[in-house]
mmCIF file of C-alpha atoms in Angstrom:
data_model
loop_
_atom_site.group_PDB
_atom_site.id
_atom_site.type_symbol
_atom_site.label_atom_id
_atom_site.label_comp_id
_atom_site.label_asym_id
_atom_site.label_seq_id
_atom_site.Cartn_x
_atom_site.Cartn_y
_atom_site.Cartn_z
ATOM 1 C CA UNK A 1 23.551 -8.754 -51.166
ATOM 2 C CA UNK A 2 20.375 -11.519 -51.205
ATOM 3 C CA UNK A 3 18.861 -12.494 -48.175
ATOM 4 C CA UNK A 4 16.472 -15.932 -48.773
ATOM 5 C CA UNK A 5 15.590 -14.600 -51.820
ATOM 6 C CA UNK A 6 15.359 -11.473 -51.468
ATOM 7 C CA UNK A 7 17.232 -7.705 -51.843
ATOM 8 C CA UNK A 8 18.412 -5.865 -49.409
ATOM 9 C CA UNK A 9 15.724 -3.413 -49.946
ATOM 10 C CA UNK A 10 12.775 -5.966 -49.742
ATOM 11 C CA UNK A 11 14.551 -6.957 -46.496
ATOM 12 C CA UNK A 12 14.796 -3.006 -45.244
ATOM 13 C CA UNK A 13 10.260 -2.793 -46.488
ATOM 14 C CA UNK A 14 9.954 -6.240 -44.541
ATOM 15 C CA UNK A 15 11.575 -4.958 -41.183
ATOM 16 C CA UNK A 16 9.445 -1.348 -41.286
ATOM 17 C CA UNK A 17 6.351 -3.351 -41.920
ATOM 18 C CA UNK A 18 7.250 -5.461 -38.576
ATOM 19 C CA UNK A 19 8.120 -2.306 -36.655
ATOM 20 C CA UNK A 20 4.829 -0.651 -38.181
ATOM 21 C CA UNK A 21 2.728 -3.021 -36.504
ATOM 22 C CA UNK A 22 4.233 -4.309 -33.561
ATOM 23 C CA UNK A 23 5.290 -0.486 -32.135
ATOM 24 C CA UNK A 24 2.078 -0.240 -31.138
ATOM 25 C CA UNK A 25 1.647 -2.883 -29.050
ATOM 26 C CA UNK A 26 4.638 -2.025 -27.312
ATOM 27 C CA UNK A 27 3.636 1.084 -26.604
ATOM 28 C CA UNK A 28 0.864 -0.103 -25.350
ATOM 29 C CA UNK A 29 2.869 -2.653 -22.445
ATOM 30 C CA UNK A 30 4.501 0.551 -21.994
ATOM 31 C CA UNK A 31 1.406 2.500 -20.695
ATOM 32 C CA UNK A 32 0.240 0.000 -19.415
ATOM 33 C CA UNK A 33 2.948 -0.942 -17.011
ATOM 34 C CA UNK A 34 3.469 3.463 -16.480
ATOM 35 C CA UNK A 35 -0.026 3.615 -15.722
ATOM 36 C CA UNK A 36 -0.420 0.270 -13.022
ATOM 37 C CA UNK A 37 3.372 2.010 -10.686
ATOM 38 C CA UNK A 38 1.282 5.146 -10.675
ATOM 39 C CA UNK A 39 -2.082 3.374 -9.412
ATOM 40 C CA UNK A 40 0.005 1.626 -7.324
ATOM 41 C CA UNK A 41 1.721 4.624 -5.835
ATOM 42 C CA UNK A 42 -1.503 6.236 -4.967
ATOM 43 C CA UNK A 43 -1.000 5.796 -0.846
ATOM 44 C CA UNK A 44 2.202 7.626 -0.947
ATOM 45 C CA UNK A 45 1.913 10.650 -2.936
ATOM 46 C CA UNK A 46 -1.524 10.501 -0.515
ATOM 47 C CA UNK A 47 1.161 10.225 2.708
ATOM 48 C CA UNK A 48 3.155 13.541 0.660
ATOM 49 C CA UNK A 49 0.241 15.703 -0.340
ATOM 50 C CA UNK A 50 -0.908 15.058 3.715
ATOM 51 C CA UNK A 51 3.015 16.350 5.843
ATOM 52 C CA UNK A 52 2.747 18.905 3.018
ATOM 53 C CA UNK A 53 -0.772 20.258 4.170
ATOM 54 C CA UNK A 54 -0.192 19.362 7.727
ATOM 55 C CA UNK A 55 3.723 21.386 8.413
ATOM 56 C CA UNK A 56 1.552 24.437 6.094
ATOM 57 C CA UNK A 57 -0.600 23.961 9.376
ATOM 58 C CA UNK A 58 1.370 23.802 12.065
ATOM 59 C CA UNK A 59 3.937 26.652 10.311
ATOM 60 C CA UNK A 60 0.683 28.734 10.492
ATOM 61 C CA UNK A 61 -0.589 27.802 13.936
ATOM 62 C CA UNK A 62 2.844 28.408 15.402
ATOM 63 C CA UNK A 63 2.554 32.083 13.207
ATOM 64 C CA UNK A 64 -0.390 33.243 14.761
ATOM 65 C CA UNK A 65 0.452 31.315 18.206
ATOM 66 C CA UNK A 66 2.908 34.223 18.334
ATOM 67 C CA UNK A 67 0.821 36.974 16.648
ATOM 68 C CA UNK A 68 3.184 36.782 13.834
ATOM 69 C CA UNK A 69 1.859 38.274 9.846
ATOM 70 C CA UNK A 70 3.221 36.660 7.460
ATOM 71 C CA UNK A 71 4.765 39.826 6.562
ATOM 72 C CA UNK A 72 6.312 39.817 9.292
ATOM 73 C CA UNK A 73 7.653 36.382 9.374
ATOM 74 C CA UNK A 74 9.053 36.952 5.504
ATOM 75 C CA UNK A 75 10.747 40.255 6.198
ATOM 76 C CA UNK A 76 12.861 38.392 9.413
ATOM 77 C CA UNK A 77 13.834 35.724 7.266
ATOM 78 C CA UNK A 78 14.734 37.296 3.944
ATOM 79 C CA UNK A 79 12.083 35.510 1.576
ATOM 80 C CA UNK A 80 9.040 37.083 0.593
ATOM 81 C CA UNK A 81 4.899 36.890 1.297
ATOM 82 C CA UNK A 82 4.375 34.394 -1.200
ATOM 83 C CA UNK A 83 7.312 32.361 0.156
ATOM 84 C CA UNK A 84 5.489 31.943 3.647
ATOM 85 C CA UNK A 85 2.125 31.816 1.820
ATOM 86 C CA UNK A 86 3.045 28.472 -0.115
ATOM 87 C CA UNK A 87 4.826 27.178 2.942
ATOM 88 C CA UNK A 88 1.345 27.387 4.838
ATOM 89 C CA UNK A 89 -0.630 26.211 2.418
ATOM 90 C CA UNK A 90 1.914 22.982 1.472
ATOM 91 C CA UNK A 91 2.371 24.183 -2.106
ATOM 92 C CA UNK A 92 6.437 24.170 -1.255
ATOM 93 C CA UNK A 93 7.717 23.235 1.791
ATOM 94 C CA UNK A 94 11.130 25.918 3.229
ATOM 95 C CA UNK A 95 14.267 24.496 2.713
ATOM 96 C CA UNK A 96 15.651 22.850 6.134
ATOM 97 C CA UNK A 97 17.264 26.366 6.192
ATOM 98 C CA UNK A 98 14.714 28.098 6.295
ATOM 99 C CA UNK A 99 12.667 25.487 8.221
ATOM 100 C CA UNK A 100 15.524 26.087 11.574
ATOM 101 C CA UNK A 101 14.717 29.795 10.445
ATOM 102 C CA UNK A 102 11.051 29.621 11.846
ATOM 103 C CA UNK A 103 11.422 27.463 14.164
ATOM 104 C CA UNK A 104 14.063 30.140 16.313
ATOM 105 C CA UNK A 105 11.761 32.797 14.932
ATOM 106 C CA UNK A 106 8.181 30.973 16.659
ATOM 107 C CA UNK A 107 11.055 30.243 19.935
ATOM 108 C CA UNK A 108 9.920 26.476 19.537
ATOM 109 C CA UNK A 109 12.352 23.660 18.185
ATOM 110 C CA UNK A 110 13.002 22.625 14.749
ATOM 111 C CA UNK A 111 12.546 18.546 15.372
ATOM 112 C CA UNK A 112 9.088 19.932 17.705
ATOM 113 C CA UNK A 113 7.808 21.640 14.477
ATOM 114 C CA UNK A 114 8.579 18.272 12.604
ATOM 115 C CA UNK A 115 7.271 15.902 14.893
ATOM 116 C CA UNK A 116 4.436 18.089 15.126
ATOM 117 C CA UNK A 117 3.441 16.432 11.533
ATOM 118 C CA UNK A 118 1.278 13.858 10.969
ATOM 119 C CA UNK A 119 1.937 11.042 8.288
#
């Protein structure tokens, strides 16, 4: 098979050379787009981080107000003490089920817990 005076092996070599020359620029463009998207999402990430931290602070304050230990809360909810610690540190969020159980345990409305969270 001849394409403009070249055989198939030569055409394949030319295509590989072109791809090898263009690929770095394509990858650079993809990385640049990803970096711009990441940088533009910084305010959203900061809001989420503040919300997580604030929810943890609210949970810790409510627990302390009730005079409960993390161990007691964990046993009451059937979770580990480490889970309660992570919630209060903002490293993770309680599930909806656990959030409702925490509100009941602390004697507050779950909506009030969430309203207390600064966004």
